[in-house]
Amino acid sequence: MNSQIIIKNLIESVDYIATSSRRDVLISSMSALEKSGIHCANCPGTCCTSTSNSMMITPLEALEILNSLMPKLLIPEEKEKLISALKNAISQFRLDKEIYTGKKNSQTLRRHYTCPFFNNGSLGCGLSRKSKPYGCLAFNPKIHDDNGKTCSSQTELLETRQAEFQNFENQLNLKIKTELKINWEKQNIPMAVLEMIAHFYT
Ligand code: SF4
Ligand code: SF4
């Protein structure tokens, strides 16, 4: 079976519990904050740029992003533009070079980077909420015009979401890793999405 068919089959498995319903609790909270006037509209995007972004995603989240990008990938110029933006981010922020923090735990340092899906100004994230990484959806301002000063992750909501879907998502991540021969648990967004695109077109 070629990679494109494997990915299409995987995307169908992921849709078993719709990607948006697994994000509902986070999207509802974000919408409620926005309704009360607490939003990111005036922020330069502190949490999406190299100022403080070091988001890592699972193979499942990368596949969900790939699925949301399919219409764009059908247009050759858009596809090239996207691949080039991903490669530029990897090169600029050296995202393919791991920094080991010590032999003891074999841990690597998370690098900061400007996300290639970030649009400057009030446009913000270019991904739909239905396909955005959970960590991104959970990171919100607490007060009006906070602009990154006290924004934080809604960890309780992340834990609630995870408790409900962990088993299902663990199985999906294992299936994706096995079928696409992926050897990482989490990866930065540009590397993860570029790898998914490469799998789809080989
Ligand atoms: S995916 Fe969107 S919200 Fe997350 S870091 Fe990138 S631009 Fe920001
Ligand atoms: S969550 Fe905070 S830092 Fe991130 S874009 Fe919104 S206001 Fe800015």
Short mmCIF file of C-alpha atoms and ligand atoms in Angstrom, two decimals:
data_model
loop_
_atom_site.label_atom_id
_atom_site.label_comp_id
_atom_site.label_asym_id
_atom_site.label_seq_id
_atom_site.Cartn_x
_atom_site.Cartn_y
_atom_site.Cartn_z
CA MET A 1 0.00 0.00 0.00
CA ASN A 2 1.45 3.42 -0.85
CA SER A 3 1.79 6.20 1.74
CA GLN A 4 -1.03 8.29 0.28
CA ILE A 5 -3.54 5.46 0.73
CA ILE A 6 -2.19 4.76 4.24
CA ILE A 7 -2.68 8.44 5.17
CA LYS A 8 -6.19 8.56 3.68
CA ASN A 9 -7.12 5.44 5.68
CA LEU A 10 -5.59 6.95 8.81
CA ILE A 11 -7.54 10.18 8.33
CA GLU A 12 -10.75 8.12 8.13
CA SER A 13 -9.85 6.40 11.43
CA VAL A 14 -9.20 9.78 13.04
CA ASP A 15 -12.64 11.01 11.94
CA TYR A 16 -14.22 8.18 13.94
CA ILE A 17 -14.54 10.63 16.76
CA ALA A 18 -14.60 13.93 14.91
CA THR A 19 -11.50 16.02 15.43
CA SER A 20 -13.62 19.02 16.41
CA SER A 21 -15.61 17.17 19.09
CA ARG A 22 -12.33 16.16 20.76
CA ARG A 23 -11.57 19.87 20.98
CA ASP A 24 -15.03 21.04 22.07
CA VAL A 25 -14.21 21.74 25.71
CA LEU A 26 -11.24 23.92 24.69
CA ILE A 27 -13.03 25.73 21.84
CA SER A 28 -16.06 26.48 24.07
CA SER A 29 -13.85 27.99 26.74
CA MET A 30 -12.00 30.13 24.21
CA SER A 31 -15.31 31.34 22.72
CA ALA A 32 -16.67 32.17 26.18
CA LEU A 33 -13.58 34.26 26.93
CA GLU A 34 -13.96 36.07 23.60
CA LYS A 35 -17.63 36.80 24.31
CA SER A 36 -16.56 38.48 27.53
CA GLY A 37 -14.07 40.64 25.61
CA ILE A 38 -10.96 38.64 26.52
CA HIS A 39 -9.30 37.86 23.23
CA CYS A 40 -6.06 37.92 21.25
CA ALA A 41 -7.10 40.50 18.65
CA ASN A 42 -4.66 43.20 19.76
CA CYS A 43 -1.73 40.94 20.60
CA PRO A 44 1.37 40.70 18.41
CA GLY A 45 1.17 36.93 18.90
CA THR A 46 3.60 36.45 21.74
CA CYS A 47 2.70 32.78 22.21
CA CYS A 48 2.98 31.97 18.47
CA THR A 49 6.33 33.62 17.84
CA SER A 50 9.86 32.82 18.93
CA THR A 51 9.28 35.11 21.92
CA SER A 52 7.64 32.22 23.74
CA ASN A 53 6.38 29.52 21.37
CA SER A 54 7.88 26.05 21.70
CA MET A 55 4.76 24.00 20.89
CA MET A 56 5.22 20.28 20.35
CA ILE A 57 2.53 18.07 18.84
CA THR A 58 1.73 14.36 18.55
CA PRO A 59 1.56 12.43 15.25
CA LEU A 60 -2.25 12.55 15.56
CA GLU A 61 -2.27 16.34 15.83
CA ALA A 62 0.10 16.56 12.85
CA LEU A 63 -2.21 14.32 10.81
CA GLU A 64 -5.19 16.49 11.74
CA ILE A 65 -3.31 19.58 10.56
CA LEU A 66 -2.40 17.79 7.31
CA ASN A 67 -6.06 16.91 6.78
CA SER A 68 -7.08 20.56 7.24
CA LEU A 69 -4.44 21.61 4.69
CA MET A 70 -5.60 19.23 1.94
CA PRO A 71 -7.52 21.89 -0.09
CA LYS A 72 -4.39 24.10 -0.04
CA LEU A 73 -2.11 21.23 -1.01
CA LEU A 74 -4.15 20.65 -4.17
CA ILE A 75 -3.00 24.05 -5.49
CA PRO A 76 0.67 23.68 -6.60
CA GLU A 77 1.68 27.29 -5.75
CA GLU A 78 0.04 27.08 -2.31
CA LYS A 79 1.68 23.72 -1.66
CA GLU A 80 5.13 25.10 -2.55
CA LYS A 81 4.52 28.20 -0.42
CA LEU A 82 3.55 26.07 2.57
CA ILE A 83 6.46 23.66 2.22
CA SER A 84 8.84 26.57 1.86
CA ALA A 85 7.43 28.26 5.02
CA LEU A 86 7.83 25.02 7.00
CA LYS A 87 11.40 24.52 5.75
CA ASN A 88 12.32 28.15 6.47
CA ALA A 89 11.08 27.85 10.06
CA ILE A 90 13.05 24.63 10.54
CA SER A 91 16.19 26.21 9.17
CA GLN A 92 15.83 29.61 10.89
CA PHE A 93 15.16 28.15 14.33
CA ARG A 94 17.37 25.05 13.88
CA LEU A 95 14.39 22.84 14.71
CA ASP A 96 16.05 19.76 13.24
CA LYS A 97 18.99 20.08 15.63
CA GLU A 98 18.31 18.59 19.04
CA ILE A 99 19.91 20.00 22.17
CA TYR A 100 20.49 17.32 24.81
CA THR A 101 20.17 18.51 28.39
CA GLY A 102 22.22 15.62 29.75
CA LYS A 103 22.73 11.91 29.46
CA LYS A 104 20.88 11.20 32.69
CA ASN A 105 17.35 11.58 31.36
CA SER A 106 18.16 11.63 27.64
CA GLN A 107 16.00 14.71 27.44
CA THR A 108 16.12 17.34 24.73
CA LEU A 109 15.51 21.05 25.07
CA ARG A 110 12.44 22.49 23.38
CA ARG A 111 13.47 25.18 20.92
CA HIS A 112 11.54 28.42 20.58
CA TYR A 113 10.28 29.28 17.09
CA THR A 114 7.85 31.46 15.20
CA CYS A 115 5.10 29.15 13.98
CA PRO A 116 4.76 29.13 10.18
CA PHE A 117 0.97 29.14 10.59
CA PHE A 118 1.08 32.46 12.43
CA ASN A 119 -0.13 35.46 10.44
CA ASN A 120 1.12 38.79 11.72
CA GLY A 121 -1.25 41.19 13.43
CA SER A 122 -4.83 40.46 14.37
CA LEU A 123 -5.11 37.62 11.82
CA GLY A 124 -3.34 35.33 14.27
CA CYS A 125 -3.33 31.59 13.71
CA GLY A 126 -3.96 30.41 10.17
CA LEU A 127 -5.29 27.02 11.28
CA SER A 128 -8.94 26.38 12.00
CA ARG A 129 -9.85 25.72 15.62
CA LYS A 130 -11.03 22.27 14.61
CA SER A 131 -7.50 21.24 13.69
CA LYS A 132 -5.40 23.38 16.00
CA PRO A 133 -3.10 21.65 18.50
CA TYR A 134 -4.75 21.19 21.91
CA GLY A 135 -1.97 23.13 23.65
CA CYS A 136 -2.58 26.12 21.39
CA LEU A 137 -6.33 26.10 22.03
CA ALA A 138 -5.77 25.93 25.78
CA PHE A 139 -3.37 28.89 25.92
CA ASN A 140 -5.44 32.02 26.45
CA PRO A 141 -5.37 35.49 27.95
CA LYS A 142 -6.96 36.01 31.37
CA ILE A 143 -7.69 39.72 31.15
CA HIS A 144 -8.49 42.32 28.48
CA ASP A 145 -5.57 43.30 26.25
CA ASP A 146 -3.24 41.03 28.17
CA ASN A 147 -1.05 40.56 25.08
CA GLY A 148 0.98 37.78 26.56
CA LYS A 149 1.83 39.25 29.95
CA THR A 150 -0.18 36.80 32.07
CA CYS A 151 -1.63 34.43 29.46
CA SER A 152 -1.43 30.83 30.53
CA SER A 153 -2.41 27.31 29.69
CA GLN A 154 -5.80 26.10 30.95
CA THR A 155 -4.29 22.91 32.28
CA GLU A 156 -7.48 21.71 33.99
CA LEU A 157 -9.35 21.79 30.70
CA LEU A 158 -6.49 20.00 28.97
CA GLU A 159 -6.63 17.31 31.64
CA THR A 160 -10.44 17.00 31.32
CA ARG A 161 -10.13 16.60 27.56
CA GLN A 162 -7.28 14.16 27.89
CA ALA A 163 -9.11 12.01 30.45
CA GLU A 164 -12.01 11.59 28.05
CA PHE A 165 -10.03 10.79 24.90
CA GLN A 166 -6.64 9.52 26.08
CA ASN A 167 -7.22 5.83 25.33
CA PHE A 168 -8.69 6.49 21.92
CA GLU A 169 -5.92 8.95 21.01
CA ASN A 170 -3.16 6.67 22.33
CA GLN A 171 -4.42 3.93 20.03
CA LEU A 172 -4.56 6.31 17.09
CA ASN A 173 -1.07 7.65 17.77
CA LEU A 174 0.27 4.12 17.93
CA LYS A 175 -1.46 3.21 14.66
CA ILE A 176 -0.11 6.34 12.91
CA LYS A 177 3.41 5.77 14.26
CA THR A 178 3.40 2.12 13.25
CA GLU A 179 1.97 2.56 9.77
CA LEU A 180 4.09 5.61 8.88
CA LYS A 181 7.17 4.36 10.78
CA ILE A 182 7.37 7.50 12.92
CA ASN A 183 9.74 7.26 15.88
CA TRP A 184 8.83 10.35 17.89
CA GLU A 185 6.14 10.96 20.51
CA LYS A 186 6.04 14.73 20.07
CA GLN A 187 7.67 17.02 17.57
CA ASN A 188 7.70 20.77 16.85
CA ILE A 189 4.91 21.85 14.46
CA PRO A 190 7.03 22.58 11.32
CA MET A 191 8.93 19.27 11.49
CA ALA A 192 5.81 17.25 12.27
CA VAL A 193 3.67 18.75 9.50
CA LEU A 194 6.49 18.63 6.93
CA GLU A 195 6.97 14.94 7.69
CA MET A 196 3.25 14.27 7.20
CA ILE A 197 3.30 16.12 3.86
CA ALA A 198 6.37 14.13 2.80
CA HIS A 199 4.61 10.85 3.68
CA PHE A 200 1.56 11.91 1.68
CA TYR A 201 3.57 12.69 -1.45
CA THR A 202 5.90 9.69 -1.49
S1 SF4 B 1 -0.67 26.47 15.41
FE1 SF4 B 1 -1.58 28.51 15.50
S2 SF4 B 1 -1.91 28.93 17.68
FE2 SF4 B 1 -0.44 27.21 17.52
S3 SF4 B 1 1.59 28.16 17.58
FE3 SF4 B 1 0.99 27.96 15.43
S4 SF4 B 1 0.03 29.93 14.89
FE4 SF4 B 1 0.09 29.78 17.13
S1 SF4 B 2 -2.87 33.81 24.16
FE1 SF4 B 2 -1.92 35.66 24.97
S2 SF4 B 2 0.15 35.71 24.04
FE2 SF4 B 2 -1.10 34.28 22.84
S3 SF4 B 2 -1.94 35.53 21.15
FE3 SF4 B 2 -3.47 35.51 22.81
S4 SF4 B 2 -3.07 37.37 24.02
FE4 SF4 B 2 -1.23 36.94 22.75
#
